[in-house]
Amino acid sequence: MKRLLTILALVLIALSVLVWRMPASALRLFMPPEAVWLVQLHRIDGTLWRGSALVSVTAVPPALPLTWSCRPQLSPLGVRCELGDAVAGSVVLNAVTSEVVAERLSTTLPLRVTAGAQVVAQSPRVVADVVAATLARDRLVVKGNLRGQDAAYRLGNADIALGEVSLDCAPSTTAADGSVCTLANRGGSARIDGRLQLAPRAVTGSVELTPAGGVTQRFGF
């Protein structure tokens, strides 16, 4: 019996060391497939518990440097990470429900939105503040906002000044699995208004762009 207990203790110690030294690339194992569709990690270095990477959002360059310091937690079972460098905040990876829950995320960055190889919108300084967000297989709930300064939109060969553009997102009141975002601006030579619906695998909605003295352009997606 004593020998069996000794063997079990050695096995537990070996597993603990293995988990503690797990490479940072194992972080992908805790991410639901929906997160991989939206967010990509590059140049991952370090361990699962303390590491660094470049993080990018689909079709929205540039990639940002990110560091994390993680610890296991029992309730809910999973991993809790404190983020640093270009992105501040905390993220919980729930091993039971395969959810990613983020709190108090903030970052400031230049932003370019692309369609294929063409830049269709840009801002030299965007401030992002996410109070809370939950990403799961069947749910994407976001509460937060983006503020872009000196924003511009490319229409044909011309850049149309939009001034300050805001995107405010909140959980949907009609669909428990999604969020609704309102797009607006102030200043600039044109008016932009829009409403977006965020779902785990798609973003749908419509945007209206009205140049000064021009005809309103409507875009649906």
PDB file of C-alpha atoms in Angstrom:
ATOM      1  CA  MET A   1       0.000   0.000   0.000  1.00  0.00           C
ATOM      2  CA  LYS A   2       2.813   2.391   0.931  1.00  0.00           C
ATOM      3  CA  ARG A   3       4.539   1.627  -2.364  1.00  0.00           C
ATOM      4  CA  LEU A   4       1.339   2.379  -4.285  1.00  0.00           C
ATOM      5  CA  LEU A   5       0.919   5.709  -2.505  1.00  0.00           C
ATOM      6  CA  THR A   6       4.551   6.581  -3.271  1.00  0.00           C
ATOM      7  CA  ILE A   7       4.043   5.826  -6.959  1.00  0.00           C
ATOM      8  CA  LEU A   8       0.861   7.911  -7.062  1.00  0.00           C
ATOM      9  CA  ALA A   9       2.641  10.801  -5.357  1.00  0.00           C
ATOM     10  CA  LEU A  10       5.481  10.647  -7.884  1.00  0.00           C
ATOM     11  CA  VAL A  11       2.995  10.561 -10.766  1.00  0.00           C
ATOM     12  CA  LEU A  12       1.165  13.603  -9.386  1.00  0.00           C
ATOM     13  CA  ILE A  13       4.434  15.485  -8.971  1.00  0.00           C
ATOM     14  CA  ALA A  14       5.476  14.628 -12.528  1.00  0.00           C
ATOM     15  CA  LEU A  15       2.099  15.765 -13.908  1.00  0.00           C
ATOM     16  CA  SER A  16       2.307  18.999 -11.918  1.00  0.00           C
ATOM     17  CA  VAL A  17       5.760  19.757 -13.317  1.00  0.00           C
ATOM     18  CA  LEU A  18       4.577  18.888 -16.829  1.00  0.00           C
ATOM     19  CA  VAL A  19       1.560  21.225 -16.577  1.00  0.00           C
ATOM     20  CA  TRP A  20       3.600  24.008 -14.983  1.00  0.00           C
ATOM     21  CA  ARG A  21       6.183  23.843 -17.795  1.00  0.00           C
ATOM     22  CA  MET A  22       3.560  23.511 -20.538  1.00  0.00           C
ATOM     23  CA  PRO A  23       4.578  25.702 -23.510  1.00  0.00           C
ATOM     24  CA  ALA A  24       2.602  28.843 -24.293  1.00  0.00           C
ATOM     25  CA  SER A  25       1.384  27.330 -27.569  1.00  0.00           C
ATOM     26  CA  ALA A  26      -0.872  25.062 -25.458  1.00  0.00           C
ATOM     27  CA  LEU A  27      -3.000  28.165 -24.849  1.00  0.00           C
ATOM     28  CA  ARG A  28      -4.768  27.360 -28.120  1.00  0.00           C
ATOM     29  CA  LEU A  29      -6.115  24.144 -26.559  1.00  0.00           C
ATOM     30  CA  PHE A  30      -8.219  26.212 -24.152  1.00  0.00           C
ATOM     31  CA  MET A  31      -9.612  28.516 -26.828  1.00  0.00           C
ATOM     32  CA  PRO A  32     -12.967  27.646 -28.433  1.00  0.00           C
ATOM     33  CA  PRO A  33     -12.967  27.416 -32.256  1.00  0.00           C
ATOM     34  CA  GLU A  34     -14.969  30.642 -32.413  1.00  0.00           C
ATOM     35  CA  ALA A  35     -12.140  32.543 -30.736  1.00  0.00           C
ATOM     36  CA  VAL A  36      -9.657  31.287 -33.347  1.00  0.00           C
ATOM     37  CA  TRP A  37     -11.958  32.624 -36.088  1.00  0.00           C
ATOM     38  CA  LEU A  38     -11.941  36.090 -34.496  1.00  0.00           C
ATOM     39  CA  VAL A  39      -8.548  36.355 -32.787  1.00  0.00           C
ATOM     40  CA  GLN A  40      -5.181  34.930 -33.866  1.00  0.00           C
ATOM     41  CA  LEU A  41      -1.981  34.515 -31.848  1.00  0.00           C
ATOM     42  CA  HIS A  42       1.449  34.692 -33.517  1.00  0.00           C
ATOM     43  CA  ARG A  43       5.070  34.308 -32.335  1.00  0.00           C
ATOM     44  CA  ILE A  44       3.978  32.657 -29.111  1.00  0.00           C
ATOM     45  CA  ASP A  45       6.766  32.409 -26.532  1.00  0.00           C
ATOM     46  CA  GLY A  46       7.146  31.357 -22.904  1.00  0.00           C
ATOM     47  CA  THR A  47       4.872  29.022 -20.971  1.00  0.00           C
ATOM     48  CA  LEU A  48       1.138  28.651 -20.549  1.00  0.00           C
ATOM     49  CA  TRP A  49       1.399  30.521 -17.264  1.00  0.00           C
ATOM     50  CA  ARG A  50       3.708  33.347 -18.284  1.00  0.00           C
ATOM     51  CA  GLY A  51       4.340  34.225 -21.902  1.00  0.00           C
ATOM     52  CA  SER A  52       4.030  36.635 -24.796  1.00  0.00           C
ATOM     53  CA  ALA A  53       2.639  36.752 -28.327  1.00  0.00           C
ATOM     54  CA  LEU A  54       1.408  39.002 -31.076  1.00  0.00           C
ATOM     55  CA  VAL A  55      -2.390  39.143 -31.189  1.00  0.00           C
ATOM     56  CA  SER A  56      -4.471  40.203 -34.180  1.00  0.00           C
ATOM     57  CA  VAL A  57      -8.180  40.489 -34.977  1.00  0.00           C
ATOM     58  CA  THR A  58      -9.462  39.171 -38.309  1.00  0.00           C
ATOM     59  CA  ALA A  59      -9.196  41.816 -41.080  1.00  0.00           C
ATOM     60  CA  VAL A  60      -8.126  44.514 -38.585  1.00  0.00           C
ATOM     61  CA  PRO A  61      -4.354  45.135 -38.579  1.00  0.00           C
ATOM     62  CA  PRO A  62      -1.939  45.761 -36.947  1.00  0.00           C
ATOM     63  CA  ALA A  63      -0.958  42.877 -34.649  1.00  0.00           C
ATOM     64  CA  LEU A  64      -0.328  43.966 -31.048  1.00  0.00           C
ATOM     65  CA  PRO A  65       2.277  42.708 -28.550  1.00  0.00           C
ATOM     66  CA  LEU A  66       0.648  40.897 -25.635  1.00  0.00           C
ATOM     67  CA  THR A  67       1.986  39.428 -22.399  1.00  0.00           C
ATOM     68  CA  TRP A  68       0.142  37.317 -19.843  1.00  0.00           C
ATOM     69  CA  SER A  69       0.549  35.967 -16.357  1.00  0.00           C
ATOM     70  CA  CYS A  70      -1.845  33.093 -15.594  1.00  0.00           C
ATOM     71  CA  ARG A  71      -2.843  30.910 -12.688  1.00  0.00           C
ATOM     72  CA  PRO A  72      -5.202  27.936 -12.375  1.00  0.00           C
ATOM     73  CA  GLN A  73      -8.532  28.432 -10.671  1.00  0.00           C
ATOM     74  CA  LEU A  74     -11.169  26.033  -9.345  1.00  0.00           C
ATOM     75  CA  SER A  75     -14.356  28.094  -9.712  1.00  0.00           C
ATOM     76  CA  PRO A  76     -14.972  28.062 -12.565  1.00  0.00           C
ATOM     77  CA  LEU A  77     -12.438  25.366 -13.414  1.00  0.00           C
ATOM     78  CA  GLY A  78      -9.904  26.789 -15.816  1.00  0.00           C
ATOM     79  CA  VAL A  79      -7.214  29.427 -16.116  1.00  0.00           C
ATOM     80  CA  ARG A  80      -7.267  33.126 -15.209  1.00  0.00           C
ATOM     81  CA  CYS A  81      -4.826  35.423 -16.986  1.00  0.00           C
ATOM     82  CA  GLU A  82      -3.809  39.021 -16.360  1.00  0.00           C
ATOM     83  CA  LEU A  83      -2.843  40.751 -19.614  1.00  0.00           C
ATOM     84  CA  GLY A  84      -0.194  43.380 -20.220  1.00  0.00           C
ATOM     85  CA  ASP A  85       1.831  45.281 -22.829  1.00  0.00           C
ATOM     86  CA  ALA A  86      -0.440  46.709 -25.565  1.00  0.00           C
ATOM     87  CA  VAL A  87      -3.606  45.158 -24.080  1.00  0.00           C
ATOM     88  CA  ALA A  88      -4.558  45.482 -20.409  1.00  0.00           C
ATOM     89  CA  GLY A  89      -7.229  43.509 -18.582  1.00  0.00           C
ATOM     90  CA  SER A  90      -8.032  39.974 -17.495  1.00  0.00           C
ATOM     91  CA  VAL A  91      -9.292  36.842 -19.267  1.00  0.00           C
ATOM     92  CA  VAL A  92     -10.745  33.623 -17.852  1.00  0.00           C
ATOM     93  CA  LEU A  93     -10.574  30.424 -19.925  1.00  0.00           C
ATOM     94  CA  ASN A  94     -13.341  28.146 -18.662  1.00  0.00           C
ATOM     95  CA  ALA A  95     -12.301  24.512 -19.187  1.00  0.00           C
ATOM     96  CA  VAL A  96     -15.804  23.156 -18.482  1.00  0.00           C
ATOM     97  CA  THR A  97     -17.887  25.339 -20.823  1.00  0.00           C
ATOM     98  CA  SER A  98     -15.096  26.258 -23.310  1.00  0.00           C
ATOM     99  CA  GLU A  99     -15.915  29.933 -22.785  1.00  0.00           C
ATOM    100  CA  VAL A 100     -13.531  32.871 -22.903  1.00  0.00           C
ATOM    101  CA  VAL A 101     -14.621  35.634 -20.508  1.00  0.00           C
ATOM    102  CA  ALA A 102     -12.808  38.980 -20.643  1.00  0.00           C
ATOM    103  CA  GLU A 103     -13.050  41.878 -18.195  1.00  0.00           C
ATOM    104  CA  ARG A 104     -11.778  45.468 -18.264  1.00  0.00           C
ATOM    105  CA  LEU A 105      -9.918  45.139 -21.567  1.00  0.00           C
ATOM    106  CA  SER A 106      -8.353  48.327 -22.888  1.00  0.00           C
ATOM    107  CA  THR A 107      -5.945  49.252 -25.650  1.00  0.00           C
ATOM    108  CA  THR A 108      -4.976  52.178 -27.861  1.00  0.00           C
ATOM    109  CA  LEU A 109      -3.828  51.606 -31.419  1.00  0.00           C
ATOM    110  CA  PRO A 110      -3.849  52.871 -34.992  1.00  0.00           C
ATOM    111  CA  LEU A 111      -6.552  51.050 -36.921  1.00  0.00           C
ATOM    112  CA  ARG A 112      -6.973  50.018 -40.553  1.00  0.00           C
ATOM    113  CA  VAL A 113      -9.993  48.025 -41.672  1.00  0.00           C
ATOM    114  CA  THR A 114      -9.315  46.104 -44.859  1.00  0.00           C
ATOM    115  CA  ALA A 115     -11.403  44.392 -47.506  1.00  0.00           C
ATOM    116  CA  GLY A 116      -9.051  42.098 -49.368  1.00  0.00           C
ATOM    117  CA  ALA A 117      -5.915  44.140 -50.087  1.00  0.00           C
ATOM    118  CA  GLN A 118      -7.685  47.516 -49.910  1.00  0.00           C
ATOM    119  CA  VAL A 119      -7.881  49.741 -46.843  1.00  0.00           C
ATOM    120  CA  VAL A 120     -11.511  50.878 -46.556  1.00  0.00           C
ATOM    121  CA  ALA A 121     -11.388  52.739 -43.227  1.00  0.00           C
ATOM    122  CA  GLN A 122      -8.674  53.987 -40.917  1.00  0.00           C
ATOM    123  CA  SER A 123      -7.913  56.043 -37.831  1.00  0.00           C
ATOM    124  CA  PRO A 124      -4.489  57.009 -36.411  1.00  0.00           C
ATOM    125  CA  ARG A 125      -5.729  56.522 -32.840  1.00  0.00           C
ATOM    126  CA  VAL A 126      -8.489  54.230 -31.614  1.00  0.00           C
ATOM    127  CA  VAL A 127      -9.209  53.767 -27.919  1.00  0.00           C
ATOM    128  CA  ALA A 128     -10.957  50.487 -27.096  1.00  0.00           C
ATOM    129  CA  ASP A 129     -12.596  49.849 -23.722  1.00  0.00           C
ATOM    130  CA  VAL A 130     -14.364  46.523 -23.158  1.00  0.00           C
ATOM    131  CA  VAL A 131     -16.128  46.294 -19.801  1.00  0.00           C
ATOM    132  CA  ALA A 132     -17.009  42.628 -20.295  1.00  0.00           C
ATOM    133  CA  ALA A 133     -17.124  40.089 -23.117  1.00  0.00           C
ATOM    134  CA  THR A 134     -18.018  36.402 -23.363  1.00  0.00           C
ATOM    135  CA  LEU A 135     -17.117  34.234 -26.346  1.00  0.00           C
ATOM    136  CA  ALA A 136     -18.411  30.665 -26.599  1.00  0.00           C
ATOM    137  CA  ARG A 137     -19.500  28.187 -29.247  1.00  0.00           C
ATOM    138  CA  ASP A 138     -22.999  29.658 -29.408  1.00  0.00           C
ATOM    139  CA  ARG A 139     -22.602  33.074 -27.795  1.00  0.00           C
ATOM    140  CA  LEU A 140     -20.747  36.368 -28.311  1.00  0.00           C
ATOM    141  CA  VAL A 141     -21.739  39.012 -25.776  1.00  0.00           C
ATOM    142  CA  VAL A 142     -19.840  42.308 -25.636  1.00  0.00           C
ATOM    143  CA  LYS A 143     -20.275  45.432 -23.546  1.00  0.00           C
ATOM    144  CA  GLY A 144     -17.866  48.209 -24.459  1.00  0.00           C
ATOM    145  CA  ASN A 145     -16.949  50.869 -26.979  1.00  0.00           C
ATOM    146  CA  LEU A 146     -14.415  52.076 -29.517  1.00  0.00           C
ATOM    147  CA  ARG A 147     -13.484  55.717 -30.147  1.00  0.00           C
ATOM    148  CA  GLY A 148     -11.561  56.557 -33.316  1.00  0.00           C
ATOM    149  CA  GLN A 149     -10.042  59.996 -33.849  1.00  0.00           C
ATOM    150  CA  ASP A 150      -9.495  61.653 -37.244  1.00  0.00           C
ATOM    151  CA  ALA A 151     -11.156  58.705 -38.946  1.00  0.00           C
ATOM    152  CA  ALA A 152     -11.484  58.472 -42.726  1.00  0.00           C
ATOM    153  CA  TYR A 153     -13.369  56.249 -45.143  1.00  0.00           C
ATOM    154  CA  ARG A 154     -12.175  55.346 -48.634  1.00  0.00           C
ATOM    155  CA  LEU A 155     -14.885  55.794 -51.286  1.00  0.00           C
ATOM    156  CA  GLY A 156     -13.521  55.121 -54.755  1.00  0.00           C
ATOM    157  CA  ASN A 157     -10.206  57.001 -54.906  1.00  0.00           C
ATOM    158  CA  ALA A 158     -11.140  59.589 -52.280  1.00  0.00           C
ATOM    159  CA  ASP A 159     -10.681  59.602 -48.501  1.00  0.00           C
ATOM    160  CA  ILE A 160     -13.750  61.046 -46.762  1.00  0.00           C
ATOM    161  CA  ALA A 161     -13.100  62.657 -43.353  1.00  0.00           C
ATOM    162  CA  LEU A 162     -15.372  61.348 -40.589  1.00  0.00           C
ATOM    163  CA  GLY A 163     -13.949  63.132 -37.547  1.00  0.00           C
ATOM    164  CA  GLU A 164     -14.461  61.116 -34.352  1.00  0.00           C
ATOM    165  CA  VAL A 165     -16.192  57.766 -34.898  1.00  0.00           C
ATOM    166  CA  SER A 166     -17.743  55.781 -32.056  1.00  0.00           C
ATOM    167  CA  LEU A 167     -18.889  52.169 -31.872  1.00  0.00           C
ATOM    168  CA  ASP A 168     -20.918  51.309 -28.776  1.00  0.00           C
ATOM    169  CA  CYS A 169     -21.763  47.645 -28.126  1.00  0.00           C
ATOM    170  CA  ALA A 170     -24.134  46.049 -25.646  1.00  0.00           C
ATOM    171  CA  PRO A 171     -25.784  42.642 -25.160  1.00  0.00           C
ATOM    172  CA  SER A 172     -28.770  42.164 -27.454  1.00  0.00           C
ATOM    173  CA  THR A 173     -32.183  42.478 -25.843  1.00  0.00           C
ATOM    174  CA  THR A 174     -33.752  40.151 -28.427  1.00  0.00           C
ATOM    175  CA  ALA A 175     -31.052  37.498 -28.950  1.00  0.00           C
ATOM    176  CA  ALA A 176     -29.344  36.080 -25.868  1.00  0.00           C
ATOM    177  CA  ASP A 177     -26.423  34.777 -27.926  1.00  0.00           C
ATOM    178  CA  GLY A 178     -25.327  38.063 -29.491  1.00  0.00           C
ATOM    179  CA  SER A 179     -24.644  41.781 -29.160  1.00  0.00           C
ATOM    180  CA  VAL A 180     -25.725  44.935 -30.946  1.00  0.00           C
ATOM    181  CA  CYS A 181     -23.345  47.781 -31.814  1.00  0.00           C
ATOM    182  CA  THR A 182     -24.282  51.329 -32.847  1.00  0.00           C
ATOM    183  CA  LEU A 183     -21.961  53.230 -35.189  1.00  0.00           C
ATOM    184  CA  ALA A 184     -21.954  57.055 -35.322  1.00  0.00           C
ATOM    185  CA  ASN A 185     -19.630  60.024 -35.792  1.00  0.00           C
ATOM    186  CA  ARG A 186     -19.259  63.717 -35.087  1.00  0.00           C
ATOM    187  CA  GLY A 187     -17.272  66.271 -37.013  1.00  0.00           C
ATOM    188  CA  GLY A 188     -15.746  65.543 -40.390  1.00  0.00           C
ATOM    189  CA  SER A 189     -17.187  66.244 -43.826  1.00  0.00           C
ATOM    190  CA  ALA A 190     -19.535  63.249 -43.904  1.00  0.00           C
ATOM    191  CA  ARG A 191     -22.042  61.460 -41.735  1.00  0.00           C
ATOM    192  CA  ILE A 192     -21.849  57.758 -40.879  1.00  0.00           C
ATOM    193  CA  ASP A 193     -24.523  55.737 -39.105  1.00  0.00           C
ATOM    194  CA  GLY A 194     -24.816  52.012 -38.652  1.00  0.00           C
ATOM    195  CA  ARG A 195     -26.083  49.103 -36.649  1.00  0.00           C
ATOM    196  CA  LEU A 196     -24.176  45.833 -36.350  1.00  0.00           C
ATOM    197  CA  GLN A 197     -25.193  42.473 -34.913  1.00  0.00           C
ATOM    198  CA  LEU A 198     -22.372  40.365 -33.490  1.00  0.00           C
ATOM    199  CA  ALA A 199     -22.714  36.578 -33.433  1.00  0.00           C
ATOM    200  CA  PRO A 200     -20.126  33.870 -32.695  1.00  0.00           C
ATOM    201  CA  ARG A 201     -19.380  33.213 -36.377  1.00  0.00           C
ATOM    202  CA  ALA A 202     -20.575  36.312 -38.210  1.00  0.00           C
ATOM    203  CA  VAL A 203     -21.070  40.059 -38.124  1.00  0.00           C
ATOM    204  CA  THR A 204     -24.159  41.377 -39.922  1.00  0.00           C
ATOM    205  CA  GLY A 205     -25.726  44.786 -40.229  1.00  0.00           C
ATOM    206  CA  SER A 206     -25.885  47.912 -42.321  1.00  0.00           C
ATOM    207  CA  VAL A 207     -23.981  51.192 -42.595  1.00  0.00           C
ATOM    208  CA  GLU A 208     -25.043  54.498 -44.166  1.00  0.00           C
ATOM    209  CA  LEU A 209     -22.444  56.996 -45.368  1.00  0.00           C
ATOM    210  CA  THR A 210     -23.558  60.488 -46.414  1.00  0.00           C
ATOM    211  CA  PRO A 211     -20.857  62.762 -47.902  1.00  0.00           C
ATOM    212  CA  ALA A 212     -21.346  66.512 -47.478  1.00  0.00           C
ATOM    213  CA  GLY A 213     -23.843  67.561 -50.146  1.00  0.00           C
ATOM    214  CA  GLY A 214     -23.814  64.049 -51.585  1.00  0.00           C
ATOM    215  CA  VAL A 215     -26.065  61.048 -51.892  1.00  0.00           C
ATOM    216  CA  THR A 216     -26.324  58.564 -49.026  1.00  0.00           C
ATOM    217  CA  GLN A 217     -24.505  55.291 -49.681  1.00  0.00           C
ATOM    218  CA  ARG A 218     -25.979  52.216 -47.982  1.00  0.00           C
ATOM    219  CA  PHE A 219     -23.997  49.060 -47.308  1.00  0.00           C
ATOM    220  CA  GLY A 220     -25.414  45.795 -46.019  1.00  0.00           C
ATOM    221  CA  PHE A 221     -23.486  42.719 -44.953  1.00  0.00           C
TER     222      PHE A 221
END
